[in-house]
Short mmCIF file of C-alpha atoms and ligand atoms in Angstrom, two decimals:
data_model
loop_
_atom_site.label_atom_id
_atom_site.label_comp_id
_atom_site.label_asym_id
_atom_site.label_seq_id
_atom_site.Cartn_x
_atom_site.Cartn_y
_atom_site.Cartn_z
CA MET R 1 0.00 0.00 0.00
CA ILE R 2 1.01 3.56 -0.65
CA LEU R 3 -0.35 6.39 1.49
CA VAL R 4 -0.62 9.87 -0.04
CA LEU R 5 -0.79 12.87 2.27
CA ASN R 6 -1.73 16.38 1.18
CA SER R 7 -1.31 18.54 4.27
CA GLY R 8 -2.81 22.04 4.16
CA SER R 9 -2.89 24.68 6.86
CA ALA R 10 -6.04 23.33 8.57
CA THR R 11 -6.65 20.10 6.64
CA ILE R 12 -5.02 16.82 5.69
CA LYS R 13 -6.32 15.03 2.59
CA TYR R 14 -5.31 11.39 2.47
CA ARG R 15 -5.66 8.50 0.02
CA LEU R 16 -4.51 4.94 0.35
CA PHE R 17 -3.68 2.84 -2.73
CA SER R 18 -3.06 -0.89 -3.00
CA THR R 19 0.13 -1.97 -4.77
CA GLY R 20 0.20 -5.59 -5.83
CA PRO R 21 3.70 -6.55 -7.07
CA ALA R 22 2.18 -7.85 -10.30
CA ALA R 23 -0.51 -5.19 -10.69
CA PRO R 24 0.47 -2.22 -12.82
CA ASP R 25 -2.48 -0.24 -11.46
CA LEU R 26 -2.69 1.57 -8.19
CA ASP R 27 -6.17 0.95 -6.83
CA PRO R 28 -7.64 3.39 -4.35
CA ILE R 29 -8.60 1.63 -1.11
CA THR R 30 -9.80 4.50 1.02
CA GLY R 31 -9.39 8.21 1.47
CA GLY R 32 -10.69 11.17 3.37
CA LEU R 33 -10.24 14.62 4.72
CA ILE R 34 -9.26 15.64 8.25
CA GLU R 35 -10.47 19.19 8.86
CA HIS R 36 -10.27 22.00 11.42
CA ILE R 37 -6.69 21.25 12.50
CA GLY R 38 -5.67 23.84 15.07
CA GLU R 39 -9.25 25.16 15.25
CA SER R 40 -11.74 24.74 18.09
CA GLY R 41 -13.22 21.26 18.10
CA GLY R 42 -10.56 19.89 15.76
CA PRO R 43 -7.23 18.15 16.39
CA ALA R 44 -4.70 20.51 17.99
CA SER R 45 -1.96 19.88 15.44
CA HIS R 46 -1.04 17.92 12.33
CA ALA R 47 0.73 15.48 14.64
CA ASP R 48 -2.46 14.92 16.68
CA ALA R 49 -4.55 14.61 13.51
CA LEU R 50 -2.32 11.91 12.03
CA ARG R 51 -1.98 10.07 15.35
CA ASP R 52 -5.77 10.12 15.89
CA MET R 53 -6.31 8.83 12.38
CA ALA R 54 -3.35 6.40 12.26
CA GLY R 55 -5.80 3.46 12.18
CA ALA R 56 -7.85 4.72 9.22
CA LEU R 57 -4.70 5.76 7.40
CA ARG R 58 -3.19 2.30 8.09
CA LEU R 59 -0.01 4.07 9.15
CA ASP R 60 0.78 1.04 11.28
CA ALA R 61 0.15 -1.52 8.52
CA PRO R 62 3.07 -3.88 7.83
CA ASP R 63 2.40 -3.74 4.07
CA LEU R 64 2.66 0.04 3.85
CA VAL R 65 5.52 0.38 1.35
CA ALA R 66 5.77 4.17 0.95
CA VAL R 67 4.27 7.52 1.88
CA GLY R 68 3.96 10.23 -0.79
CA HIS R 69 3.70 13.84 0.33
CA ARG R 70 2.47 16.76 -1.70
CA VAL R 71 4.90 19.66 -1.34
CA VAL R 72 3.83 22.90 -2.99
CA HIS R 73 7.08 24.76 -3.56
CA GLY R 74 10.27 23.02 -4.64
CA GLY R 75 12.01 26.18 -5.82
CA SER R 76 14.69 25.70 -8.49
CA ARG R 77 16.24 22.87 -6.56
CA PHE R 78 13.61 20.12 -6.76
CA VAL R 79 12.82 19.30 -10.37
CA ALA R 80 11.59 15.75 -9.75
CA PRO R 81 9.92 13.73 -6.99
CA THR R 82 12.49 13.15 -4.28
CA LEU R 83 13.14 10.55 -1.60
CA ILE R 84 12.91 12.40 1.73
CA THR R 85 16.06 12.53 3.85
CA PRO R 86 16.94 14.91 6.71
CA GLU R 87 18.86 16.93 4.14
CA VAL R 88 15.81 17.17 1.85
CA VAL R 89 13.68 18.30 4.80
CA SER R 90 16.17 21.12 5.52
CA ALA R 91 16.12 22.16 1.88
CA ILE R 92 12.29 22.30 1.85
CA GLU R 93 12.46 24.36 5.06
CA GLU R 94 14.79 26.80 3.33
CA LEU R 95 12.19 27.25 0.57
CA THR R 96 9.43 28.11 3.06
CA PRO R 97 9.70 31.91 2.56
CA LEU R 98 8.63 31.36 -1.07
CA ALA R 99 5.35 29.67 0.02
CA PRO R 100 4.88 29.99 3.79
CA LEU R 101 1.16 29.08 3.76
CA HIS R 102 1.84 25.86 1.92
CA ASN R 103 5.28 24.47 2.68
CA LYS R 104 4.89 24.76 6.47
CA PRO R 105 1.91 22.40 6.73
CA ASN R 106 3.49 20.12 4.08
CA LEU R 107 6.54 19.86 6.35
CA ALA R 108 4.36 19.18 9.39
CA GLY R 109 2.83 16.19 7.58
CA ILE R 110 6.26 14.91 6.57
CA SER R 111 7.61 15.24 10.08
CA VAL R 112 4.77 13.32 11.74
CA ALA R 113 4.62 10.58 9.12
CA ARG R 114 8.39 10.05 9.36
CA SER R 115 8.29 9.86 13.14
CA LEU R 116 5.40 7.36 13.04
CA ARG R 117 6.95 5.21 10.30
CA PRO R 118 10.72 5.78 10.18
CA ASP R 119 11.07 2.39 8.44
CA VAL R 120 8.97 3.36 5.39
CA PRO R 121 10.44 5.41 2.52
CA GLN R 122 8.76 8.78 2.08
CA VAL R 123 8.72 10.82 -1.10
CA ALA R 124 8.12 14.52 -1.71
CA VAL R 125 6.18 15.32 -4.89
CA PHE R 126 6.43 18.99 -5.78
CA ASP R 127 3.74 21.14 -7.46
CA THR R 128 6.50 23.12 -9.13
CA ALA R 129 8.54 20.19 -10.50
CA PHE R 130 6.62 19.66 -13.76
CA HIS R 131 7.46 23.26 -14.72
CA ALA R 132 11.22 22.73 -14.40
CA THR R 133 11.26 22.50 -18.21
CA LEU R 134 10.13 26.11 -18.70
CA PRO R 135 12.66 27.93 -20.88
CA PRO R 136 14.36 31.06 -19.44
CA ALA R 137 12.31 33.26 -21.79
CA ALA R 138 9.16 32.03 -20.03
CA TYR R 139 10.36 32.00 -16.44
CA THR R 140 12.35 35.23 -16.28
CA TYR R 141 10.70 38.41 -14.99
CA ALA R 142 12.07 41.62 -16.50
CA ILE R 143 13.40 43.12 -13.28
CA PRO R 144 17.09 43.77 -12.51
CA THR R 145 18.88 40.44 -12.83
CA GLU R 146 20.85 40.74 -9.61
CA LEU R 147 17.76 41.48 -7.53
CA ALA R 148 15.92 38.52 -9.03
CA ARG R 149 18.90 36.26 -8.36
CA GLN R 150 19.34 37.36 -4.73
CA LEU R 151 15.67 36.78 -3.93
CA SER R 152 15.10 33.72 -6.19
CA ILE R 153 12.38 35.69 -7.99
CA ARG R 154 11.21 33.95 -11.16
CA ARG R 155 8.21 32.06 -12.49
CA TYR R 156 7.98 28.62 -10.88
CA GLY R 157 4.42 27.57 -11.71
CA PHE R 158 2.12 25.33 -9.66
CA HIS R 159 -0.53 22.59 -10.08
CA GLY R 160 2.27 20.66 -11.82
CA THR R 161 1.06 17.29 -10.59
CA SER R 162 -2.33 17.93 -12.14
CA HIS R 163 -0.96 19.39 -15.38
CA ALA R 164 1.36 16.38 -15.78
CA TYR R 165 -1.42 13.85 -15.16
CA VAL R 166 -4.03 15.61 -17.30
CA SER R 167 -1.71 16.22 -20.25
CA ARG R 168 -0.78 12.51 -20.25
CA GLN R 169 -4.45 11.53 -20.06
CA THR R 170 -5.22 13.89 -22.95
CA ALA R 171 -2.73 12.11 -25.21
CA ALA R 172 -4.20 8.77 -24.10
CA LEU R 173 -7.74 9.97 -24.87
CA LEU R 174 -6.63 11.07 -28.34
CA GLY R 175 -4.85 7.73 -28.79
CA ARG R 176 -1.56 9.42 -29.65
CA PRO R 177 1.97 9.26 -28.22
CA LEU R 178 2.50 11.96 -25.59
CA GLN R 179 5.60 13.28 -27.41
CA THR R 180 3.50 14.26 -30.41
CA VAL R 181 0.71 16.14 -28.65
CA ASN R 182 0.56 19.87 -27.82
CA THR R 183 -2.04 20.66 -25.16
CA ILE R 184 -3.25 23.67 -23.23
CA VAL R 185 -4.40 22.41 -19.83
CA LEU R 186 -6.86 24.63 -17.96
CA HIS R 187 -6.90 23.59 -14.29
CA LEU R 188 -9.86 25.51 -12.89
CA GLY R 189 -10.49 24.81 -9.19
CA ASN R 190 -10.42 27.15 -6.22
CA GLY R 191 -6.96 27.99 -7.51
CA ALA R 192 -6.68 28.07 -11.29
CA SER R 193 -3.84 27.90 -13.77
CA ALA R 194 -3.19 27.34 -17.45
CA CYS R 195 -0.26 25.34 -18.79
CA ALA R 196 1.13 24.96 -22.31
CA VAL R 197 2.40 21.40 -22.63
CA GLN R 198 4.55 20.56 -25.66
CA GLY R 199 5.02 16.84 -26.15
CA GLY R 200 4.67 16.18 -22.41
CA ARG R 201 6.87 19.08 -21.29
CA SER R 202 5.58 22.24 -19.61
CA VAL R 203 6.80 25.22 -21.64
CA GLU R 204 4.66 28.01 -20.16
CA THR R 205 2.29 28.35 -17.23
CA SER R 206 0.22 31.14 -15.74
CA MET R 207 1.12 30.98 -12.05
CA GLY R 208 4.42 32.60 -11.17
CA LEU R 209 6.61 33.15 -8.13
CA THR R 210 3.50 32.29 -6.12
CA PRO R 211 0.07 30.88 -7.02
CA LEU R 212 -1.34 34.42 -7.36
CA GLU R 213 -0.48 35.23 -10.97
CA GLY R 214 -2.56 34.43 -14.04
CA LEU R 215 -6.21 33.42 -14.19
CA VAL R 216 -9.02 34.86 -12.08
CA MET R 217 -9.61 32.46 -9.15
CA GLY R 218 -12.08 32.00 -6.29
CA THR R 219 -10.44 34.59 -4.05
CA ARG R 220 -7.26 35.53 -5.99
CA SER R 221 -7.07 38.36 -8.50
CA GLY R 222 -4.65 36.75 -10.92
CA ASP R 223 -2.95 39.19 -13.32
CA LEU R 224 -3.08 42.91 -12.77
CA ASP R 225 -0.85 45.89 -13.44
CA PRO R 226 1.83 45.69 -10.70
CA ALA R 227 1.29 49.43 -10.23
CA VAL R 228 -2.10 48.58 -8.68
CA ILE R 229 -0.11 47.41 -5.65
CA VAL R 230 1.67 50.75 -5.48
CA ALA R 231 -1.65 52.62 -5.85
CA LEU R 232 -3.32 50.56 -3.11
CA HIS R 233 -0.46 51.54 -0.83
CA ARG R 234 0.19 55.17 -1.84
CA GLU R 235 -3.34 56.31 -2.64
CA GLY R 236 -5.30 53.79 -0.58
CA GLY R 237 -3.08 53.75 2.48
CA LEU R 238 -3.17 49.95 2.66
CA ALA R 239 -0.29 48.19 4.42
CA LEU R 240 1.49 45.32 2.68
CA ASP R 241 -0.36 42.64 4.65
CA ASP R 242 -3.70 44.24 3.70
CA ILE R 243 -2.70 44.32 0.04
CA ASP R 244 -1.69 40.67 0.28
CA ALA R 245 -5.16 39.89 1.68
CA VAL R 246 -6.92 41.96 -1.00
CA LEU R 247 -5.14 40.12 -3.80
CA ASN R 248 -5.04 36.59 -2.33
CA ARG R 249 -8.14 36.30 -0.15
CA ARG R 250 -10.55 39.10 -1.07
CA GLY R 251 -10.01 39.25 -4.82
CA GLY R 252 -11.10 37.05 -7.71
CA LEU R 253 -14.75 36.02 -7.94
CA LEU R 254 -15.23 36.88 -4.27
CA GLY R 255 -14.11 40.46 -4.86
CA LEU R 256 -16.21 40.88 -8.01
CA ALA R 257 -19.37 38.95 -7.18
CA GLY R 258 -19.29 38.51 -3.39
CA ASN R 259 -18.90 34.73 -3.67
CA ASN R 260 -15.87 32.58 -4.44
CA ASP R 261 -17.84 29.52 -5.52
CA VAL R 262 -18.44 29.29 -9.26
CA ARG R 263 -21.74 27.47 -8.67
CA ALA R 264 -23.08 30.46 -6.72
CA VAL R 265 -21.77 32.93 -9.31
CA LEU R 266 -23.44 30.99 -12.14
CA ALA R 267 -26.75 30.86 -10.23
CA ALA R 268 -26.65 34.60 -9.48
CA ARG R 269 -25.84 35.34 -13.11
CA GLU R 270 -28.85 33.26 -14.17
CA ARG R 271 -31.02 35.42 -11.91
CA GLY R 272 -29.73 38.51 -13.72
CA ASP R 273 -27.28 39.69 -11.05
CA ALA R 274 -25.08 42.23 -12.87
CA ALA R 275 -22.02 41.79 -10.63
CA ALA R 276 -22.11 38.02 -11.12
CA GLY R 277 -22.50 38.53 -14.87
CA LEU R 278 -19.42 40.74 -14.98
CA ALA R 279 -17.44 38.34 -12.76
CA PHE R 280 -18.27 35.50 -15.16
CA ASP R 281 -17.25 37.60 -18.17
CA VAL R 282 -13.93 38.62 -16.59
CA TYR R 283 -13.24 35.01 -15.56
CA CYS R 284 -13.90 33.65 -19.07
CA HIS R 285 -12.18 36.52 -20.88
CA ARG R 286 -8.97 35.88 -18.92
CA ILE R 287 -9.01 32.19 -19.84
CA ARG R 288 -9.64 33.00 -23.53
CA LYS R 289 -6.68 35.41 -23.57
CA TYR R 290 -4.40 32.71 -22.17
CA VAL R 291 -5.61 30.13 -24.68
CA GLY R 292 -4.75 32.50 -27.53
CA ALA R 293 -1.38 33.34 -26.03
CA TYR R 294 -0.47 29.71 -25.39
CA ALA R 295 -1.54 28.67 -28.89
CA ALA R 296 1.04 31.21 -30.08
CA VAL R 297 3.67 29.86 -27.65
CA LEU R 298 3.07 26.27 -28.79
CA GLY R 299 2.96 27.06 -32.49
CA ARG R 300 0.68 24.10 -33.13
CA LEU R 301 -2.26 23.12 -30.97
CA ASP R 302 -3.82 19.65 -30.70
CA ALA R 303 -5.98 19.89 -27.59
CA VAL R 304 -7.43 22.19 -24.95
CA THR R 305 -8.28 20.26 -21.79
CA PHE R 306 -10.44 21.40 -18.88
CA THR R 307 -9.94 19.91 -15.43
CA ALA R 308 -10.59 20.42 -11.66
CA GLY R 309 -13.85 21.42 -9.94
CA VAL R 310 -14.87 24.21 -12.30
CA GLY R 311 -13.31 22.82 -15.46
CA GLU R 312 -14.90 19.39 -14.99
CA ASN R 313 -18.35 20.62 -14.01
CA ALA R 314 -19.14 24.09 -15.31
CA ALA R 315 -20.30 23.74 -18.93
CA ALA R 316 -21.13 27.48 -19.05
CA VAL R 317 -17.52 28.36 -18.20
CA ARG R 318 -16.14 25.97 -20.84
CA ALA R 319 -18.44 27.42 -23.51
CA GLY R 320 -17.84 31.03 -22.38
CA ALA R 321 -14.06 30.69 -22.22
CA LEU R 322 -13.69 29.18 -25.69
CA ALA R 323 -16.36 31.26 -27.48
CA GLY R 324 -15.10 33.00 -30.61
CA LEU R 325 -11.90 30.98 -30.96
CA ASP R 326 -12.79 29.52 -34.37
CA LEU R 327 -9.74 31.24 -35.83
CA LEU R 328 -7.63 28.81 -33.78
CA GLY R 329 -9.71 25.80 -34.83
CA ILE R 330 -11.30 25.65 -31.37
CA ALA R 331 -15.01 24.91 -31.10
CA VAL R 332 -17.28 23.36 -28.47
CA ASP R 333 -20.23 21.12 -29.39
CA PRO R 334 -23.13 22.34 -27.21
CA ALA R 335 -24.73 18.93 -26.68
CA ARG R 336 -21.42 17.23 -25.83
CA ASN R 337 -20.51 20.09 -23.52
CA ALA R 338 -23.84 19.85 -21.67
CA ALA R 339 -23.80 16.04 -21.25
CA ALA R 340 -23.64 14.92 -17.62
CA ASP R 341 -20.67 12.59 -18.00
CA ARG R 342 -17.91 12.08 -15.46
CA SER R 343 -15.48 10.18 -17.67
CA PRO R 344 -12.64 11.67 -19.77
CA ARG R 345 -14.30 12.95 -22.93
CA ILE R 346 -14.06 15.12 -26.03
CA ILE R 347 -16.58 17.97 -26.33
CA SER R 348 -15.48 19.47 -29.67
CA PRO R 349 -17.31 18.55 -32.89
CA ASP R 350 -16.08 15.53 -34.88
CA GLY R 351 -13.23 16.46 -37.17
CA ALA R 352 -12.41 19.74 -35.39
CA PRO R 353 -8.73 20.72 -35.81
CA VAL R 354 -8.32 21.06 -32.01
CA ALA R 355 -9.82 18.53 -29.60
CA VAL R 356 -11.50 20.17 -26.62
CA CYS R 357 -11.40 17.68 -23.73
CA VAL R 358 -12.75 17.36 -20.21
CA ILE R 359 -10.60 15.11 -18.01
CA PRO R 360 -11.03 14.64 -14.25
CA THR R 361 -7.75 15.34 -12.51
CA ASP R 362 -6.39 13.00 -9.85
CA GLU R 363 -3.47 14.57 -8.04
CA GLU R 364 -3.38 11.89 -5.33
CA LEU R 365 -3.12 9.07 -7.90
CA GLU R 366 -0.34 10.97 -9.68
CA ILE R 367 1.52 11.46 -6.37
CA ALA R 368 1.15 7.73 -5.65
CA THR R 369 2.43 6.86 -9.14
CA GLN R 370 5.49 9.10 -8.76
CA THR R 371 6.09 7.86 -5.20
CA ARG R 372 6.11 4.27 -6.42
CA ALA R 373 8.52 5.15 -9.23
CA VAL R 374 10.96 6.86 -6.85
CA THR R 375 10.88 4.07 -4.27
CA ALA R 376 11.38 1.46 -7.01
CA GLN R 377 14.54 3.32 -8.12
CA HIS R 378 15.90 3.21 -4.56
CA ALA R 379 14.81 -0.34 -3.76
P1 ADP Q 1 -9.38 22.77 -5.11
O1 ADP Q 1 -8.74 23.77 -5.99
O2 ADP Q 1 -9.54 23.25 -3.69
O3 ADP Q 1 -8.82 21.37 -5.22
P2 ADP Q 1 -11.62 21.87 -6.72
O4 ADP Q 1 -10.79 21.53 -7.89
O5 ADP Q 1 -12.41 20.80 -6.06
O6 ADP Q 1 -10.87 22.70 -5.62
O7 ADP Q 1 -12.64 23.01 -7.24
C1 ADP Q 1 -13.53 23.59 -6.32
C2 ADP Q 1 -14.42 24.56 -7.03
O8 ADP Q 1 -15.10 23.91 -8.12
C3 ADP Q 1 -15.56 25.08 -6.15
O9 ADP Q 1 -15.17 26.20 -5.44
C4 ADP Q 1 -16.62 25.40 -7.15
O10 ADP Q 1 -16.49 26.77 -7.50
C5 ADP Q 1 -16.31 24.59 -8.37
N1 ADP Q 1 -17.35 23.61 -8.67
C6 ADP Q 1 -17.55 22.39 -8.11
N2 ADP Q 1 -18.64 21.79 -8.65
C7 ADP Q 1 -19.14 22.64 -9.56
C8 ADP Q 1 -20.26 22.62 -10.45
N3 ADP Q 1 -21.09 21.57 -10.50
N4 ADP Q 1 -20.44 23.70 -11.25
C9 ADP Q 1 -19.63 24.74 -11.20
N5 ADP Q 1 -18.57 24.84 -10.40
C10 ADP Q 1 -18.31 23.80 -9.58
#
């Protein structure tokens, strides 16, 4: 069995997979979500949460062969899933300033799991790793080189586990070798990012130094003129922490429509709510701009694939985001788009130059797959 842990600030998502020696597939056995860690009524710490749940997680099981941990920020150092050693833990700690909200809880999960099962190999799977193939032209910000170097400021990109899995599944759905397929993956969840994948390699992605850049998200603004930050401070008198909150927690759909959940925004728009209508238009317009830009980056486009909570479920967003892209060979078939189908599928018309796909992401399965590959190398 392989256990996958995704430790957030107040939650731990877990999934357990069986690993028969002869079975190529990893089959999910069980999974769940521990919530309210550090909040009233919940476990006091990640350590308590994992100890309380050790039975359900089978942390004590003799046939547990590995634990895979999601780690959000691997910086420039971690470009592949990595067997966790004390040295690796220190290196992840050093990266914490780049993603304090994420790497700290990830490290807490690693620390507890290692103390409970020191005999079992543990692997860190980084959200940033898939984007290690970005060329310098895509990852460099045009600020003074020395300043960027000192502070490790560059585009890293996130959601890499999902983009890797979904781009592979896209090639499989099209029945073509991964190396021959160019795909734009649109991961639209609470966080959202676009990724241009050329023959299986990430060559451009919309999130940057942090997961704030790019698409409009539930509570994050995505792209804006950096001078907005200066204006919020100079003209608005907001302190840096307040600006951080405005952009990361009070922006996006929440800032525009008063709700961060796409379902609520769609319902309000249906009722004729003008703010929700504008929020929807801004959200879709941003995606459409990225699709056009990434088609130009890729040079040739085979597929556009929607994934994650919004991408898999919101037909109105898929249709709105890709409307008017006929010049790129992109079209959505209304009946296919509206079909209530949970399996990987194509929603463009037959014979369209670009396949528009909907593919459920599975980050935990991808983490388990990579964890197994790393432990096999070290076995
Ligand atoms: P996370 O990024 O936290 O992993 P998900 O990928 O599960 O989140 O996406 C969560 C979001 O998906 C919700 O906030 C909601 O806006 C959206 N969503 C889920 N189901 C639907 C649906 N049926 N229609 C529209 N949006 C949906």
